mmCIF file of C-alpha atoms and ligand atoms in Angstrom:
data_model
loop_
_atom_site.group_PDB
_atom_site.id
_atom_site.type_symbol
_atom_site.label_atom_id
_atom_site.label_comp_id
_atom_site.label_asym_id
_atom_site.label_seq_id
_atom_site.Cartn_x
_atom_site.Cartn_y
_atom_site.Cartn_z
ATOM 1 C CA UNK A 16 -14.681 8.761 21.039
ATOM 2 C CA UNK A 17 -17.927 9.176 19.047
ATOM 3 C CA UNK A 18 -20.420 6.392 19.720
ATOM 4 C CA UNK A 19 -20.586 3.657 17.103
ATOM 5 C CA UNK A 20 -24.229 4.295 16.144
ATOM 6 C CA UNK A 21 -23.615 7.966 15.940
ATOM 7 C CA UNK A 22 -20.921 7.390 13.423
ATOM 8 C CA UNK A 23 -23.018 5.136 11.165
ATOM 9 C CA UNK A 24 -26.258 3.226 11.531
ATOM 10 C CA UNK A 25 -25.967 -0.547 11.586
ATOM 11 C CA UNK A 26 -27.906 -0.947 8.359
ATOM 12 C CA UNK A 27 -25.224 0.966 6.370
ATOM 13 C CA UNK A 28 -22.484 -0.757 8.337
ATOM 14 C CA UNK A 29 -23.825 -4.218 7.537
ATOM 15 C CA UNK A 30 -24.141 -3.304 3.835
ATOM 16 C CA UNK A 31 -20.570 -2.152 3.764
ATOM 17 C CA UNK A 32 -19.443 -5.360 5.427
ATOM 18 C CA UNK A 33 -21.321 -7.341 2.784
ATOM 19 C CA UNK A 34 -19.473 -5.424 0.077
ATOM 20 C CA UNK A 35 -16.155 -6.070 1.789
ATOM 21 C CA UNK A 36 -17.008 -9.797 1.972
ATOM 22 C CA UNK A 37 -17.974 -10.030 -1.686
ATOM 23 C CA UNK A 38 -14.765 -8.336 -2.718
ATOM 24 C CA UNK A 39 -12.829 -10.526 -0.361
ATOM 25 C CA UNK A 40 -14.374 -13.668 -1.876
ATOM 26 C CA UNK A 41 -13.284 -12.676 -5.386
ATOM 27 C CA UNK A 42 -9.756 -11.264 -4.981
ATOM 28 C CA UNK A 43 -8.117 -10.171 -8.284
ATOM 29 C CA UNK A 44 -4.558 -9.299 -9.043
ATOM 30 C CA UNK A 45 -3.226 -5.969 -10.428
ATOM 31 C CA UNK A 46 -5.048 -4.665 -13.527
ATOM 32 C CA UNK A 47 -7.386 -7.662 -13.487
ATOM 33 C CA UNK A 48 -9.857 -6.272 -10.889
ATOM 34 C CA UNK A 49 -12.840 -6.755 -13.244
ATOM 35 C CA UNK A 50 -15.339 -8.294 -10.803
ATOM 36 C CA UNK A 51 -14.179 -5.895 -8.094
ATOM 37 C CA UNK A 52 -14.777 -2.941 -10.407
ATOM 38 C CA UNK A 53 -18.245 -4.211 -11.074
ATOM 39 C CA UNK A 54 -19.062 -4.481 -7.338
ATOM 40 C CA UNK A 55 -17.870 -0.885 -6.905
ATOM 41 C CA UNK A 56 -19.862 0.414 -9.944
ATOM 42 C CA UNK A 57 -22.984 -1.229 -8.698
ATOM 43 C CA UNK A 58 -22.549 0.281 -5.222
ATOM 44 C CA UNK A 59 -21.985 3.786 -6.682
ATOM 45 C CA UNK A 60 -25.025 3.326 -9.005
ATOM 46 C CA UNK A 61 -27.068 2.401 -5.992
ATOM 47 C CA UNK A 62 -26.020 5.697 -4.400
ATOM 48 C CA UNK A 63 -27.062 7.513 -7.631
ATOM 49 C CA UNK A 64 -23.545 8.905 -7.982
ATOM 50 C CA UNK A 65 -21.948 9.667 -11.312
ATOM 51 C CA UNK A 66 -19.343 6.976 -11.961
ATOM 52 C CA UNK A 67 -17.044 5.724 -14.689
ATOM 53 C CA UNK A 68 -15.154 2.479 -14.929
ATOM 54 C CA UNK A 69 -12.379 1.257 -17.172
ATOM 55 C CA UNK A 70 -9.955 3.979 -16.095
ATOM 56 C CA UNK A 71 -6.308 2.799 -16.176
ATOM 57 C CA UNK A 72 -7.743 -0.597 -17.258
ATOM 58 C CA UNK A 73 -9.781 -1.575 -14.151
ATOM 59 C CA UNK A 74 -9.994 1.589 -12.094
ATOM 60 C CA UNK A 75 -13.343 3.271 -11.203
ATOM 61 C CA UNK A 76 -14.153 6.846 -10.268
ATOM 62 C CA UNK A 77 -17.189 8.213 -8.643
ATOM 63 C CA UNK A 78 -18.175 11.906 -8.241
ATOM 64 C CA UNK A 79 -20.379 13.767 -5.908
ATOM 65 C CA UNK A 80 -21.027 17.217 -7.406
ATOM 66 C CA UNK A 81 -22.110 20.076 -5.251
ATOM 67 C CA UNK A 82 -23.413 22.060 -8.225
ATOM 68 C CA UNK A 83 -21.449 25.058 -6.943
ATOM 69 C CA UNK A 84 -19.293 26.746 -9.551
ATOM 70 C CA UNK A 85 -15.620 26.957 -8.508
ATOM 71 C CA UNK A 86 -16.251 24.846 -5.368
ATOM 72 C CA UNK A 87 -13.290 23.090 -3.819
ATOM 73 C CA UNK A 88 -12.616 19.489 -4.941
ATOM 74 C CA UNK A 89 -11.460 16.769 -2.546
ATOM 75 C CA UNK A 90 -10.437 13.280 -3.685
ATOM 76 C CA UNK A 91 -10.524 10.103 -1.600
ATOM 77 C CA UNK A 92 -8.722 6.931 -2.699
ATOM 78 C CA UNK A 93 -9.010 3.214 -2.147
ATOM 79 C CA UNK A 94 -6.936 0.486 -3.776
ATOM 80 C CA UNK A 95 -8.506 -2.621 -5.330
ATOM 81 C CA UNK A 96 -5.916 -5.332 -5.937
ATOM 82 C CA UNK A 97 -5.264 -8.604 -4.103
ATOM 83 C CA UNK A 98 -2.049 -10.657 -3.642
ATOM 84 C CA UNK A 99 -0.901 -13.943 -5.106
ATOM 85 C CA UNK A 100 -1.365 -15.849 -1.833
ATOM 86 C CA UNK A 101 -3.540 -18.910 -1.151
ATOM 87 C CA UNK A 102 -5.939 -17.947 1.643
ATOM 88 C CA UNK A 103 -5.786 -19.854 4.878
ATOM 89 C CA UNK A 104 -8.114 -17.881 7.152
ATOM 90 C CA UNK A 105 -11.026 -20.293 7.411
ATOM 91 C CA UNK A 106 -13.395 -17.373 6.969
ATOM 92 C CA UNK A 107 -16.802 -18.251 5.593
ATOM 93 C CA UNK A 108 -16.235 -15.736 2.845
ATOM 94 C CA UNK A 109 -12.755 -17.005 1.931
ATOM 95 C CA UNK A 110 -11.310 -16.526 -1.543
ATOM 96 C CA UNK A 111 -12.952 -18.406 -4.312
ATOM 97 C CA UNK A 112 -10.299 -17.225 -6.823
ATOM 98 C CA UNK A 113 -7.674 -19.888 -6.033
ATOM 99 C CA UNK A 114 -4.186 -18.647 -5.390
ATOM 100 C CA UNK A 115 -5.275 -15.056 -4.749
ATOM 101 C CA UNK A 116 -6.209 -13.316 -1.521
ATOM 102 C CA UNK A 117 -7.018 -9.912 -0.086
ATOM 103 C CA UNK A 118 -4.310 -10.079 2.516
ATOM 104 C CA UNK A 119 -3.543 -6.366 2.873
ATOM 105 C CA UNK A 120 -7.023 -5.058 3.653
ATOM 106 C CA UNK A 121 -7.729 -3.473 0.262
ATOM 107 C CA UNK A 122 -11.179 -5.145 0.388
ATOM 108 C CA UNK A 123 -11.748 -3.096 3.528
ATOM 109 C CA UNK A 124 -10.516 0.130 1.783
ATOM 110 C CA UNK A 125 -13.071 -0.349 -0.944
ATOM 111 C CA UNK A 126 -15.891 -0.720 1.619
ATOM 112 C CA UNK A 127 -14.687 2.285 3.483
ATOM 113 C CA UNK A 128 -14.718 4.501 0.446
ATOM 114 C CA UNK A 129 -18.197 3.418 -0.553
ATOM 115 C CA UNK A 130 -19.241 4.119 3.061
ATOM 116 C CA UNK A 131 -17.684 7.608 2.939
ATOM 117 C CA UNK A 132 -19.583 8.224 -0.304
ATOM 118 C CA UNK A 133 -22.833 7.149 1.288
ATOM 119 C CA UNK A 134 -22.246 9.420 4.325
ATOM 120 C CA UNK A 135 -21.225 12.416 2.194
ATOM 121 C CA UNK A 136 -24.273 11.938 -0.044
ATOM 122 C CA UNK A 137 -26.502 12.284 3.053
ATOM 123 C CA UNK A 138 -25.120 15.739 3.943
ATOM 124 C CA UNK A 139 -23.973 17.105 0.610
ATOM 125 C CA UNK A 140 -20.905 19.205 1.334
ATOM 126 C CA UNK A 141 -20.319 22.584 -0.299
ATOM 127 C CA UNK A 142 -17.631 21.094 -2.498
ATOM 128 C CA UNK A 143 -17.156 18.332 -5.021
ATOM 129 C CA UNK A 144 -15.778 14.953 -4.007
ATOM 130 C CA UNK A 145 -13.964 12.468 -6.277
ATOM 131 C CA UNK A 146 -13.882 8.781 -5.266
ATOM 132 C CA UNK A 147 -10.874 7.069 -6.759
ATOM 133 C CA UNK A 148 -10.806 3.303 -6.799
ATOM 134 C CA UNK A 149 -7.457 2.354 -8.071
ATOM 135 C CA UNK A 150 -6.051 -0.888 -9.419
ATOM 136 C CA UNK A 151 -2.598 -2.243 -8.919
ATOM 137 C CA UNK A 152 -1.229 -0.880 -5.666
ATOM 138 C CA UNK A 153 0.872 -3.915 -4.895
ATOM 139 C CA UNK A 154 3.582 -3.307 -7.425
ATOM 140 C CA UNK A 155 1.822 -2.129 -10.606
ATOM 141 C CA UNK A 156 1.920 1.537 -9.738
ATOM 142 C CA UNK A 157 -1.837 1.927 -10.438
ATOM 143 C CA UNK A 158 -1.820 5.389 -8.851
ATOM 144 C CA UNK A 159 0.476 6.709 -11.637
ATOM 145 C CA UNK A 160 -1.800 5.348 -14.278
ATOM 146 C CA UNK A 161 -4.908 6.843 -12.684
ATOM 147 C CA UNK A 162 -3.115 10.248 -12.537
ATOM 148 C CA UNK A 163 -2.176 9.952 -16.187
ATOM 149 C CA UNK A 164 -5.820 9.265 -16.919
ATOM 150 C CA UNK A 165 -6.664 12.608 -15.280
ATOM 151 C CA UNK A 166 -8.274 11.664 -12.012
ATOM 152 C CA UNK A 167 -6.561 14.499 -10.198
ATOM 153 C CA UNK A 168 -7.660 17.220 -12.633
ATOM 154 C CA UNK A 169 -9.107 20.022 -10.643
ATOM 155 C CA UNK A 170 -8.537 18.200 -7.324
ATOM 156 C CA UNK A 171 -7.397 20.459 -4.436
ATOM 157 C CA UNK A 172 -6.641 17.856 -1.804
ATOM 158 C CA UNK A 173 -6.520 14.062 -1.538
ATOM 159 C CA UNK A 174 -6.826 11.608 1.342
ATOM 160 C CA UNK A 175 -6.528 7.903 1.807
ATOM 161 C CA UNK A 176 -6.024 5.379 4.596
ATOM 162 C CA UNK A 177 -4.586 1.961 5.113
ATOM 163 C CA UNK A 178 -5.951 -0.575 7.609
ATOM 164 C CA UNK A 179 -3.180 -1.280 10.046
ATOM 165 C CA UNK A 180 -3.107 -4.298 12.292
ATOM 166 C CA UNK A 181 -0.510 -2.715 14.548
ATOM 167 C CA UNK A 182 -3.153 -0.296 15.765
ATOM 168 C CA UNK A 183 -6.267 -1.124 17.770
ATOM 169 C CA UNK A 184 -9.689 -0.612 16.233
ATOM 170 C CA UNK A 185 -10.646 2.937 17.205
ATOM 171 C CA UNK A 186 -7.121 4.220 16.905
ATOM 172 C CA UNK A 187 -5.889 6.374 14.041
ATOM 173 C CA UNK A 188 -2.210 6.924 13.333
ATOM 174 C CA UNK A 189 -0.963 10.124 11.700
ATOM 175 C CA UNK A 190 2.525 10.882 10.505
ATOM 176 C CA UNK A 191 3.941 14.273 9.431
ATOM 177 C CA UNK A 192 6.431 14.186 6.526
ATOM 178 C CA UNK A 193 7.886 10.935 5.309
ATOM 179 C CA UNK A 194 5.537 8.013 6.085
ATOM 180 C CA UNK A 195 6.686 5.202 3.793
ATOM 181 C CA UNK A 196 9.788 4.060 2.056
ATOM 182 C CA UNK A 197 11.229 3.926 -1.384
ATOM 183 C CA UNK A 198 10.601 0.336 -2.640
ATOM 184 C CA UNK A 199 13.251 -0.707 -5.052
ATOM 185 C CA UNK A 200 13.612 -4.229 -6.320
ATOM 186 C CA UNK A 201 16.713 -5.974 -7.576
ATOM 187 C CA UNK A 202 17.731 -9.137 -9.336
ATOM 188 C CA UNK A 203 21.276 -10.464 -9.216
ATOM 189 C CA UNK A 204 22.441 -13.118 -11.658
ATOM 190 C CA UNK A 205 25.617 -15.002 -10.745
ATOM 191 C CA UNK A 206 27.210 -16.844 -13.698
ATOM 192 C CA UNK A 207 29.833 -19.305 -12.641
ATOM 193 C CA UNK A 208 31.052 -22.569 -14.222
ATOM 194 C CA UNK A 209 29.309 -25.863 -13.648
ATOM 195 C CA UNK A 210 31.199 -29.031 -12.809
ATOM 196 C CA UNK A 211 31.462 -32.250 -10.804
ATOM 197 C CA UNK A 212 30.717 -31.836 -7.092
ATOM 198 C CA UNK A 213 33.947 -33.701 -6.262
ATOM 199 C CA UNK A 214 36.206 -31.378 -8.282
ATOM 200 C CA UNK A 215 35.586 -27.841 -7.227
ATOM 201 C CA UNK A 216 38.886 -26.611 -8.619
ATOM 202 C CA UNK A 217 37.611 -27.242 -12.143
ATOM 203 C CA UNK A 218 34.413 -25.178 -11.571
ATOM 204 C CA UNK A 219 33.166 -21.795 -10.400
ATOM 205 C CA UNK A 220 30.514 -22.485 -7.766
ATOM 206 C CA UNK A 221 27.566 -20.149 -8.186
ATOM 207 C CA UNK A 222 26.012 -21.362 -4.876
ATOM 208 C CA UNK A 223 28.999 -20.304 -2.767
ATOM 209 C CA UNK A 224 29.202 -16.940 -4.575
ATOM 210 C CA UNK A 225 25.497 -16.365 -4.033
ATOM 211 C CA UNK A 226 25.914 -17.187 -0.380
ATOM 212 C CA UNK A 227 28.743 -14.746 -0.013
ATOM 213 C CA UNK A 228 26.543 -12.104 -1.672
ATOM 214 C CA UNK A 229 23.760 -12.613 0.779
ATOM 215 C CA UNK A 230 26.103 -11.914 3.631
ATOM 216 C CA UNK A 231 27.976 -9.091 1.997
ATOM 217 C CA UNK A 232 24.797 -7.233 1.072
ATOM 218 C CA UNK A 233 23.719 -7.300 4.717
ATOM 219 C CA UNK A 234 26.968 -5.671 5.665
ATOM 220 C CA UNK A 235 26.147 -2.828 3.386
ATOM 221 C CA UNK A 236 23.294 -1.996 5.712
ATOM 222 C CA UNK A 237 25.240 -2.561 8.954
ATOM 223 C CA UNK A 238 28.594 -1.057 7.900
ATOM 224 C CA UNK A 239 28.044 1.348 5.045
ATOM 225 C CA UNK A 240 24.893 3.319 5.759
ATOM 226 C CA UNK A 241 24.164 5.791 8.572
ATOM 227 C CA UNK A 242 22.312 3.930 11.290
ATOM 228 C CA UNK A 243 20.155 6.947 11.750
ATOM 229 C CA UNK A 244 19.030 6.667 8.187
ATOM 230 C CA UNK A 245 16.898 3.496 8.026
ATOM 231 C CA UNK A 246 17.785 1.065 5.301
ATOM 232 C CA UNK A 247 16.710 -2.549 4.622
ATOM 233 C CA UNK A 248 18.091 -4.984 2.121
ATOM 234 C CA UNK A 249 16.078 -8.256 1.985
ATOM 235 C CA UNK A 250 16.763 -11.040 -0.306
ATOM 236 C CA UNK A 251 13.502 -12.850 -0.689
ATOM 237 C CA UNK A 252 14.428 -15.516 -3.177
ATOM 238 C CA UNK A 253 17.440 -17.479 -4.289
ATOM 239 C CA UNK A 254 17.343 -20.044 -7.084
ATOM 240 C CA UNK A 255 20.271 -22.253 -7.984
ATOM 241 C CA UNK A 256 21.348 -25.750 -8.706
ATOM 242 C CA UNK A 257 19.682 -28.945 -9.873
ATOM 243 C CA UNK A 258 21.369 -31.885 -8.242
ATOM 244 C CA UNK A 259 23.262 -32.693 -4.972
ATOM 245 C CA UNK A 260 26.441 -33.796 -6.851
ATOM 246 C CA UNK A 261 26.638 -31.040 -9.389
ATOM 247 C CA UNK A 262 28.307 -27.666 -8.895
ATOM 248 C CA UNK A 263 25.717 -25.081 -10.024
ATOM 249 C CA UNK A 264 26.827 -22.780 -12.812
ATOM 250 C CA UNK A 265 24.114 -20.176 -12.181
ATOM 251 C CA UNK A 266 22.302 -18.507 -9.273
ATOM 252 C CA UNK A 267 19.578 -15.837 -9.207
ATOM 253 C CA UNK A 268 18.888 -13.727 -6.148
ATOM 254 C CA UNK A 269 15.913 -11.377 -5.933
ATOM 255 C CA UNK A 270 15.271 -8.847 -3.231
ATOM 256 C CA UNK A 271 14.227 -5.364 -2.274
ATOM 257 C CA UNK A 272 15.952 -2.276 -0.951
ATOM 258 C CA UNK A 273 14.020 0.003 1.386
ATOM 259 C CA UNK A 274 15.215 3.430 2.358
ATOM 260 C CA UNK A 275 13.716 6.895 2.987
ATOM 261 C CA UNK A 276 16.457 9.071 1.699
ATOM 262 C CA UNK A 277 17.308 9.372 -1.964
ATOM 263 C CA UNK A 278 21.041 10.047 -1.538
ATOM 264 C CA UNK A 279 21.451 7.129 0.899
ATOM 265 C CA UNK A 280 19.457 4.965 -1.583
ATOM 266 C CA UNK A 281 21.758 5.854 -4.505
ATOM 267 C CA UNK A 282 24.755 5.025 -2.379
ATOM 268 C CA UNK A 283 23.252 1.639 -1.569
ATOM 269 C CA UNK A 284 22.687 0.923 -5.338
ATOM 270 C CA UNK A 285 26.335 1.832 -5.974
ATOM 271 C CA UNK A 286 27.581 -0.293 -3.158
ATOM 272 C CA UNK A 287 25.600 -3.362 -4.332
ATOM 273 C CA UNK A 288 27.044 -3.027 -7.807
ATOM 274 C CA UNK A 289 30.506 -2.464 -6.454
ATOM 275 C CA UNK A 290 30.272 -5.516 -4.189
ATOM 276 C CA UNK A 291 28.999 -7.716 -6.985
ATOM 277 C CA UNK A 292 31.811 -6.570 -9.346
ATOM 278 C CA UNK A 293 34.488 -7.238 -6.714
ATOM 279 C CA UNK A 294 33.114 -10.597 -5.822
ATOM 280 C CA UNK A 295 32.867 -11.532 -9.486
ATOM 281 C CA UNK A 296 36.551 -10.667 -10.078
ATOM 282 C CA UNK A 297 37.644 -12.464 -6.939
ATOM 283 C CA UNK A 298 35.913 -15.681 -8.041
ATOM 284 C CA UNK A 299 36.314 -15.621 -11.790
ATOM 285 C CA UNK A 300 32.595 -15.340 -12.225
ATOM 286 C CA UNK A 301 30.242 -12.864 -13.802
ATOM 287 C CA UNK A 302 27.645 -11.079 -11.744
ATOM 288 C CA UNK A 303 24.924 -8.906 -13.265
ATOM 289 C CA UNK A 304 22.928 -6.540 -11.000
ATOM 290 C CA UNK A 305 19.617 -5.203 -12.244
ATOM 291 C CA UNK A 306 17.900 -2.616 -10.040
ATOM 292 C CA UNK A 307 14.324 -1.766 -10.652
ATOM 293 C CA UNK A 308 13.354 1.590 -9.066
ATOM 294 C CA UNK A 309 10.004 1.382 -7.289
ATOM 295 C CA UNK A 310 7.643 3.768 -5.460
ATOM 296 C CA UNK A 311 8.827 6.961 -3.915
ATOM 297 C CA UNK A 312 7.967 7.562 -0.218
ATOM 298 C CA UNK A 313 4.608 8.932 0.878
ATOM 299 C CA UNK A 314 5.245 12.402 2.216
ATOM 300 C CA UNK A 315 2.440 14.056 4.136
ATOM 301 C CA UNK A 316 2.626 17.806 4.024
ATOM 302 C CA UNK A 317 1.842 19.780 7.184
ATOM 303 C CA UNK A 318 -1.445 21.047 5.806
ATOM 304 C CA UNK A 319 -2.849 17.639 5.127
ATOM 305 C CA UNK A 320 -1.460 16.073 8.231
ATOM 306 C CA UNK A 321 -2.870 18.839 10.378
ATOM 307 C CA UNK A 322 -6.326 18.527 8.941
ATOM 308 C CA UNK A 323 -6.281 14.728 9.314
ATOM 309 C CA UNK A 324 -5.132 14.869 12.851
ATOM 310 C CA UNK A 325 -7.865 17.428 13.786
ATOM 311 C CA UNK A 326 -10.653 15.337 12.215
ATOM 312 C CA UNK A 327 -9.259 12.114 13.756
ATOM 313 C CA UNK A 328 -9.471 13.745 17.208
ATOM 314 C CA UNK A 329 -13.107 14.665 16.628
ATOM 315 C CA UNK A 330 -13.943 11.071 15.577
ATOM 316 C CA UNK A 331 -11.958 8.846 17.889
ATOM 317 C CA UNK A 332 -10.908 11.270 20.602
ATOM 318 C CA UNK A 333 -7.527 12.838 21.408
ATOM 319 C CA UNK A 334 -6.202 9.738 23.200
ATOM 320 C CA UNK A 335 -6.848 7.482 20.277
ATOM 321 C CA UNK A 336 -4.905 9.508 17.811
ATOM 322 C CA UNK A 337 -1.338 8.268 17.626
ATOM 323 C CA UNK A 338 1.436 10.516 16.393
ATOM 324 C CA UNK A 339 3.687 8.170 14.440
ATOM 325 C CA UNK A 340 7.271 9.175 14.884
ATOM 326 C CA UNK A 341 8.961 6.671 12.472
ATOM 327 C CA UNK A 342 8.196 5.993 8.917
ATOM 328 C CA UNK A 343 7.089 2.511 7.773
ATOM 329 C CA UNK A 344 9.655 0.685 5.596
ATOM 330 C CA UNK A 345 6.711 -0.533 3.557
ATOM 331 C CA UNK A 346 5.761 1.064 0.272
ATOM 332 C CA UNK A 347 2.582 2.747 -0.915
ATOM 333 C CA UNK A 348 1.882 4.192 -4.323
ATOM 334 C CA UNK A 349 -0.362 6.864 -2.717
ATOM 335 C CA UNK A 350 2.982 8.723 -2.854
ATOM 336 C CA UNK A 351 2.299 9.652 -6.502
ATOM 337 C CA UNK A 352 -0.909 11.505 -5.647
ATOM 338 C CA UNK A 353 0.806 13.497 -2.930
ATOM 339 C CA UNK A 354 3.508 14.567 -5.416
ATOM 340 C CA UNK A 355 0.681 16.268 -7.284
ATOM 341 C CA UNK A 356 -1.674 17.704 -4.617
ATOM 342 C CA UNK A 357 -1.548 18.085 -0.866
ATOM 343 C CA UNK A 358 -3.272 15.725 1.468
ATOM 344 C CA UNK A 359 -2.589 12.915 3.907
ATOM 345 C CA UNK A 360 -2.301 9.217 4.132
ATOM 346 C CA UNK A 361 -3.517 7.827 7.431
ATOM 347 C CA UNK A 362 -3.200 4.531 9.331
ATOM 348 C CA UNK A 363 -6.464 3.100 10.518
ATOM 349 C CA UNK A 364 -6.491 0.667 13.488
ATOM 350 C CA UNK A 365 -7.725 -2.788 12.529
ATOM 351 C CA UNK A 366 -6.169 -5.356 14.858
ATOM 352 C CA UNK A 367 -8.316 -8.361 15.096
ATOM 353 C CA UNK A 368 -8.546 -10.312 18.393
ATOM 354 C CA UNK A 369 -6.675 -13.614 18.230
ATOM 355 C CA UNK A 370 -4.664 -12.496 15.198
ATOM 356 C CA UNK A 371 -2.294 -10.125 16.912
ATOM 357 C CA UNK A 372 0.802 -11.913 15.467
ATOM 358 C CA UNK A 373 -0.505 -12.420 11.961
ATOM 359 C CA UNK A 374 1.196 -10.048 9.584
ATOM 360 C CA UNK A 375 -0.451 -8.426 6.559
ATOM 361 C CA UNK A 376 0.566 -10.254 3.322
ATOM 362 C CA UNK A 377 0.096 -13.444 5.339
ATOM 363 C CA UNK A 378 -2.326 -16.191 4.243
ATOM 364 C CA UNK A 379 -4.033 -15.825 7.665
ATOM 365 C CA UNK A 380 -4.455 -12.033 7.634
ATOM 366 C CA UNK A 381 -7.808 -10.535 8.581
ATOM 367 C CA UNK A 382 -8.877 -7.287 10.203
ATOM 368 C CA UNK A 383 -11.725 -6.175 12.493
ATOM 369 C CA UNK A 384 -14.562 -4.942 10.364
ATOM 370 C CA UNK A 385 -15.396 -2.146 12.800
ATOM 371 C CA UNK A 386 -12.475 -0.391 11.094
ATOM 372 C CA UNK A 387 -14.818 0.031 8.119
ATOM 373 C CA UNK A 388 -17.335 2.057 10.147
ATOM 374 C CA UNK A 389 -14.603 4.238 11.653
ATOM 375 C CA UNK A 390 -12.664 4.618 8.369
ATOM 376 C CA UNK A 391 -15.791 5.703 6.438
ATOM 377 C CA UNK A 392 -16.900 8.130 9.080
ATOM 378 C CA UNK A 393 -13.444 9.600 9.426
ATOM 379 C CA UNK A 394 -12.894 10.072 5.659
ATOM 380 C CA UNK A 395 -16.336 11.633 5.187
ATOM 381 C CA UNK A 396 -15.735 14.091 8.022
ATOM 382 C CA UNK A 397 -12.225 14.786 6.800
ATOM 383 C CA UNK A 398 -13.587 15.638 3.380
ATOM 384 C CA UNK A 399 -16.106 18.085 4.953
ATOM 385 C CA UNK A 400 -13.323 19.670 7.011
ATOM 386 C CA UNK A 401 -11.015 19.932 4.022
ATOM 387 C CA UNK A 402 -13.800 21.660 1.998
ATOM 388 C CA UNK A 403 -14.409 24.129 4.791
ATOM 389 C CA UNK A 404 -10.688 24.837 5.036
ATOM 390 C CA UNK A 405 -10.315 25.232 1.290
ATOM 391 C CA UNK A 406 -13.270 27.568 1.044
ATOM 392 C CA UNK A 407 -11.817 29.754 3.819
ATOM 393 C CA UNK A 408 -8.568 29.940 1.932
ATOM 394 C CA UNK A 409 -10.598 30.967 -1.080
HETATM 395 NI NI1 NI B 591 -1.822 -2.475 1.106
#
């Protein structure tokens, strides 16, 4: 593994950590990343890089031009949005925007991309680099909006990374092919008939029907899908009832379906609707199913994977590059970029000592800031390698 100081001097590293902490302190939700955009613009300005904000509402792009006509163009992407979580880390730079928190490491991704820009500026590669700071990764599909705004125009390859607390700092995880899952959301409304708690025969109990649904939907995964084809159905929220002695007339269930195969996913949609319809008829109730299709999977093509793997080995050493064999059932809208241009989305080790069991999207989430140094060094080197490769290809 390359020595810390050879990757990046401590002065730059400290500066990047300060950016991360400022962004962390002012977390903003999807499409409202105004302060965050300002921090990014200021940092790009300080690097004397061309930049533009207000793209797809709150997105920012920066550009490092080689001045060479027809030179290859490589894009790097970071996401900017925070989550609606009240922070409970006790960090001195904890959220000051009550009810919101950077609990997924996007604050780190921003610092990493600014770091990569600073490193690339020092060496000026023989190609152009576009730095994409994207709003709304956590559900708003910011990537799609950035693409519609033209950020991929002329881009030959794109790379991005996500800090991953499952990997140690210094480890980089790469995955060929499918890396993340489809992320579909659903809402099911059960309409029964309210009544007195003592006289169930005069009512249609929405709570009981909702409970049966919870169990039946789980059996779709265990009994109706191929076990070799990963599928998850999670019901994250149920709302029903108002009093202990009243039979509820309505129940609303909300959840998500995760799968990596489109055909399997369509079958799950169908089965959910069929289950709901049968249960409704069995119980004289009405059940409405509304499925909201989400992000497609991130699929890393071989060309991008191969480059990322090669660079990772140079930066962290062969033994610290992990070949991921299974996709994550999480979602990531980086998928949209890879639908347009080749590249790779990489997992960057960020486990923090003492927080081994703290999940991302948890109010206690934090990562080891050394990941910023490694991430920035890696993405800068990957950009150089990609430019060399693209030049050779002509
Ligand atoms: Ni994330």
